[in-house]
mmCIF file of C-alpha atoms and ligand atoms in Angstrom:
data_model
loop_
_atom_site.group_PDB
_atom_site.id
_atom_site.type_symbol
_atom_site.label_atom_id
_atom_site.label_comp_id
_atom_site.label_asym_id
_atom_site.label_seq_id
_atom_site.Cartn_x
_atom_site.Cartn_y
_atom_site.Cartn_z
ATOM 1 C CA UNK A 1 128.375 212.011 79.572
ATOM 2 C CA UNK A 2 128.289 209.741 76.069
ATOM 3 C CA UNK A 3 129.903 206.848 76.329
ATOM 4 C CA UNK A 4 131.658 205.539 73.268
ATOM 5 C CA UNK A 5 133.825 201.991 72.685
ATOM 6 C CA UNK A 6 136.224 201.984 69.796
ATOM 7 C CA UNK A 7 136.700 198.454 68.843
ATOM 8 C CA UNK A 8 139.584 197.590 66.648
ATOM 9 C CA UNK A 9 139.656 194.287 64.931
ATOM 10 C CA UNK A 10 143.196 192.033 63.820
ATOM 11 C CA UNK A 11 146.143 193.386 63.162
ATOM 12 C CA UNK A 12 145.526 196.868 64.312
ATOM 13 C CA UNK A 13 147.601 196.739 67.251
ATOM 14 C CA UNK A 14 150.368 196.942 64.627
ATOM 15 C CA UNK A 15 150.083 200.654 63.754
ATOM 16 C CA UNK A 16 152.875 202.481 63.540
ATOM 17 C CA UNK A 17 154.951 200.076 63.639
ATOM 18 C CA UNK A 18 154.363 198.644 60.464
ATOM 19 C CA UNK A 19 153.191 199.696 56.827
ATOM 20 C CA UNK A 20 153.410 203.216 57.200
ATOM 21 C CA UNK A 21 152.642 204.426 53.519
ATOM 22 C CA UNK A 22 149.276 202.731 53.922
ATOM 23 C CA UNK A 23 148.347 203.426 57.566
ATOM 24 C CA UNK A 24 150.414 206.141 58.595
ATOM 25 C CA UNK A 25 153.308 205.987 61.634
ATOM 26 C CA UNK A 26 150.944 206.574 64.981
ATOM 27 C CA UNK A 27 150.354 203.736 67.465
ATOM 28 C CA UNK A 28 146.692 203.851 68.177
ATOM 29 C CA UNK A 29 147.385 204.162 71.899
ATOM 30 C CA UNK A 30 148.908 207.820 70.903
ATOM 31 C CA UNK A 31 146.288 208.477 68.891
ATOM 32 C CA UNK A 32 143.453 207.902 71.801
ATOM 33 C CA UNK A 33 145.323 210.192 74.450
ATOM 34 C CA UNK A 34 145.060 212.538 72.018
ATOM 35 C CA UNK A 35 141.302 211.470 70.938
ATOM 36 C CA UNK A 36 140.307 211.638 74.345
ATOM 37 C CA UNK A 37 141.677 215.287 75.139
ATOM 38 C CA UNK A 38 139.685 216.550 71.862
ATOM 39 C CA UNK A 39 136.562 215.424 73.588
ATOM 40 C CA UNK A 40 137.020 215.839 77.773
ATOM 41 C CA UNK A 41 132.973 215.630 77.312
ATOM 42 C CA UNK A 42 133.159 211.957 76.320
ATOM 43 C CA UNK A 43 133.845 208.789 78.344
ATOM 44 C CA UNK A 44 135.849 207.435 75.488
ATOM 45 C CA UNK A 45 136.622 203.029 75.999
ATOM 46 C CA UNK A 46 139.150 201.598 74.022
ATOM 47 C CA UNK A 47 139.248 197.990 73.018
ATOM 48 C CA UNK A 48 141.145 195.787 70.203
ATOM 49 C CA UNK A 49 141.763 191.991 69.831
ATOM 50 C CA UNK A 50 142.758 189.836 66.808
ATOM 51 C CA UNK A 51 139.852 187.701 67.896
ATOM 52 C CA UNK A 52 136.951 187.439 66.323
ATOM 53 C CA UNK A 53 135.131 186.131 68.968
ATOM 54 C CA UNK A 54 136.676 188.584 71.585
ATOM 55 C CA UNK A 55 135.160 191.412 69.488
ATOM 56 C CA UNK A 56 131.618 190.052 69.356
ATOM 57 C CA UNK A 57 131.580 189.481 73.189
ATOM 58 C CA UNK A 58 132.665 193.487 73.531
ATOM 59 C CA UNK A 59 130.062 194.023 71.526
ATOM 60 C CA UNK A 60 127.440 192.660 73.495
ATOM 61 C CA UNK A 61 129.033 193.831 76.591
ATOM 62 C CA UNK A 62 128.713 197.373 75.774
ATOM 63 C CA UNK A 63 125.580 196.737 73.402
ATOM 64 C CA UNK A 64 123.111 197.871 75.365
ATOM 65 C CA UNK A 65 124.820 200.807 77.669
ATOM 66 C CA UNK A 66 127.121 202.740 75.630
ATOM 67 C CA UNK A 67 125.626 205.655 73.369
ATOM 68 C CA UNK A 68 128.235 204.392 70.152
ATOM 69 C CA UNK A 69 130.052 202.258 68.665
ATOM 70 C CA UNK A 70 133.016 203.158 66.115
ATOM 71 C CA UNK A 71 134.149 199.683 64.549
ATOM 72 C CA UNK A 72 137.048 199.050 62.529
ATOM 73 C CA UNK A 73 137.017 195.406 62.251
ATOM 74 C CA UNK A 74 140.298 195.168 59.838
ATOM 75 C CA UNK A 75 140.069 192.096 57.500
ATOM 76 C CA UNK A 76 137.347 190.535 59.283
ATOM 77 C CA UNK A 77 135.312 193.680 58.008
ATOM 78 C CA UNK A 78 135.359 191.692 54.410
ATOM 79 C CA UNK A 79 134.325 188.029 55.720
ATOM 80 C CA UNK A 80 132.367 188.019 59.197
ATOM 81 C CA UNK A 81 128.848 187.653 59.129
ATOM 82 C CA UNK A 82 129.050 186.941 62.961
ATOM 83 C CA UNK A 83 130.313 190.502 63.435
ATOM 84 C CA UNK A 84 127.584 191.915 61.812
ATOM 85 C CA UNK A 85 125.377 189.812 63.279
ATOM 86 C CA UNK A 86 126.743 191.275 66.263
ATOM 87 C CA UNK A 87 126.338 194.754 65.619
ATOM 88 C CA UNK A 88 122.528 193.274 64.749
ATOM 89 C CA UNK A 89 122.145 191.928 67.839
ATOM 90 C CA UNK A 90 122.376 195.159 69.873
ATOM 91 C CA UNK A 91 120.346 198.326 70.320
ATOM 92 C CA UNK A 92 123.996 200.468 70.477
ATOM 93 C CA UNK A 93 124.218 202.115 67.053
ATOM 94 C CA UNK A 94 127.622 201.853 65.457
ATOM 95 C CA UNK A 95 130.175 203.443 63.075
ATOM 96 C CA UNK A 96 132.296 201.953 60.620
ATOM 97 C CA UNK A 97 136.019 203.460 59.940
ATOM 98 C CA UNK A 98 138.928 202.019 57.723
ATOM 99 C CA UNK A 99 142.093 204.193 57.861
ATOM 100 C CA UNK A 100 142.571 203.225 54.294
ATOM 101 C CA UNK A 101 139.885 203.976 51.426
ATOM 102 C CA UNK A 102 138.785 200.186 50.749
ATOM 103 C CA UNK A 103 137.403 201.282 47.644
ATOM 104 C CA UNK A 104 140.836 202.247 46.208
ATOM 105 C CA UNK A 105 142.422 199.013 47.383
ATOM 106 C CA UNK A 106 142.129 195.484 46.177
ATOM 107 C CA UNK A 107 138.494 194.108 45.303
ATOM 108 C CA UNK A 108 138.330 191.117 48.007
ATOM 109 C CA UNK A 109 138.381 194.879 50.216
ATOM 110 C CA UNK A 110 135.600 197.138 48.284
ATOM 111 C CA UNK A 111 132.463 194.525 50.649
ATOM 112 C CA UNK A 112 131.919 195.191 54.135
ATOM 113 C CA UNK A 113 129.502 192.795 55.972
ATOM 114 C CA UNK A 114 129.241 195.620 58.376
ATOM 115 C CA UNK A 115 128.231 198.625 56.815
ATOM 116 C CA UNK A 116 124.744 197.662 56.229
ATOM 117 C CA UNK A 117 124.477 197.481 60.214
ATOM 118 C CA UNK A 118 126.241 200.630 60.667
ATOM 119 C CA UNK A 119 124.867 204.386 60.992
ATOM 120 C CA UNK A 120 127.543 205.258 58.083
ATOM 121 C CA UNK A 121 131.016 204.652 56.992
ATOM 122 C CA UNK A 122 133.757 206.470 56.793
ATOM 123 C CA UNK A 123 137.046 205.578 54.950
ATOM 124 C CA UNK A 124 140.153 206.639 53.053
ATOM 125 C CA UNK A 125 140.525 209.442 55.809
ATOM 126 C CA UNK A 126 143.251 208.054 58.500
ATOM 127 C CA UNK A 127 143.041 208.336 61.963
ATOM 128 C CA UNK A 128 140.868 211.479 61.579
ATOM 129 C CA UNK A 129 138.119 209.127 60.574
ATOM 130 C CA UNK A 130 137.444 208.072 64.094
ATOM 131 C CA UNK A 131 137.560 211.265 65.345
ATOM 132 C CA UNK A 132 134.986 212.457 62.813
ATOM 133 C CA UNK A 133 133.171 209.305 64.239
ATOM 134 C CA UNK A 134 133.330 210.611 68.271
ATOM 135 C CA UNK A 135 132.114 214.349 66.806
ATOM 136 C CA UNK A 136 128.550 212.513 65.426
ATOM 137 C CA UNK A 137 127.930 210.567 68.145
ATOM 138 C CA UNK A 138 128.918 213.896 70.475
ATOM 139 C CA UNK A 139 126.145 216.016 68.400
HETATM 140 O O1 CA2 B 201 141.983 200.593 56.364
HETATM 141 C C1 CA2 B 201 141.613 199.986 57.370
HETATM 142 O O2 CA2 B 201 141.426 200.532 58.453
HETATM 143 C C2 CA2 B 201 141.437 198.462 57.283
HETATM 144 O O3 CA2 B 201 140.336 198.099 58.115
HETATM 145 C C3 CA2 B 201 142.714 197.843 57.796
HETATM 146 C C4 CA2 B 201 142.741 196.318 57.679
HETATM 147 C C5 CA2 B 201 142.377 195.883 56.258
HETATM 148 O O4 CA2 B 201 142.307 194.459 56.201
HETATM 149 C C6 CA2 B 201 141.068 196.487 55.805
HETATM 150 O O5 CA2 B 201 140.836 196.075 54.472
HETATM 151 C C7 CA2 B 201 141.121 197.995 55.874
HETATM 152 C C8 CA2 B 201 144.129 195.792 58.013
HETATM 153 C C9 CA2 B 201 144.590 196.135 59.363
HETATM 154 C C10 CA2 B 201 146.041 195.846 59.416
HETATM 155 O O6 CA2 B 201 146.630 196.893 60.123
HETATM 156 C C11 CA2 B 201 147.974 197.014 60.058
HETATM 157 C C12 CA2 B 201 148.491 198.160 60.618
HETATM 158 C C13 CA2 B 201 149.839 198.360 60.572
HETATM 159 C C14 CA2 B 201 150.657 197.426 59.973
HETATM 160 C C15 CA2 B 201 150.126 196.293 59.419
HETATM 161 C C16 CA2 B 201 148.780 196.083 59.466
#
């Protein structure tokens, strides 16, 4: 069975509850019950922290182990060279997913440090993004 870690960066514990025109009204939490009954086939790991260095220790954790990483790093996604770094640092080949197309958003948002590091990126999409995410690394 593939194992998978979706790692959600600052702020993202907040879904649902807040700024629902931009990133829609489900918790997360809802979201992976129902992410993990699309795909009984996958040992699906959740993780999120508003700390940087919380995320880069995950990421070494499961670095070497899991078959994929989907990454959605919030605002650190525009400033942390440490994070990619990270995602550098391991042999565990990751996605990138904003809920929210970056490119249609303010310009501090249109750079990623990560998605040079990452398989591919999808954003602009919502939640679906990460389940489009689960379906490559399930191929
Ligand atoms: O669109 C995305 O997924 C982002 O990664 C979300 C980040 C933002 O800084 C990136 O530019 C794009 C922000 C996460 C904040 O999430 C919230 C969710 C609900 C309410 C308030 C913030």
């Amino acid at each position: 069975m593939k194992k998978i870690l979706i790692l959600n960066g600052p702020n993202l514990n907040l879904l649902g509850k807040r700024e629902p025109t931009i990133y829609g009204s489900q918790s997360f939490e809802d979201y992976f019950e129902t992410l993990k009954g699309t795909f009984p086939g996958v040992e699906l790991h959740y993780f999120q922290s508003n700390h940087e260095g919380a995320l880069i220790d995950k990421i070494h954790e499961v670095g070497f182990t899991f078959d994929g990483i989907i990454i959605n790093a919030g605002g650190l996604t525009h400033t942390s060279v440490a994070l990619a770094d990270a995602l550098s640092s391991v042999t565990t080949p990751a996605i990138e997913v904003h809920i929210s197309n970056i490119h249609a958003r303010e310009s501090f948002r249109h750079h990623s440090y990560l998605t040079s590091r990452c398989k591919g990126m999808i954003c602009g999409l919502g939640l679906r993004g990460y389940e489009m995410a689960v379906a490559w690394f399930n191929d």
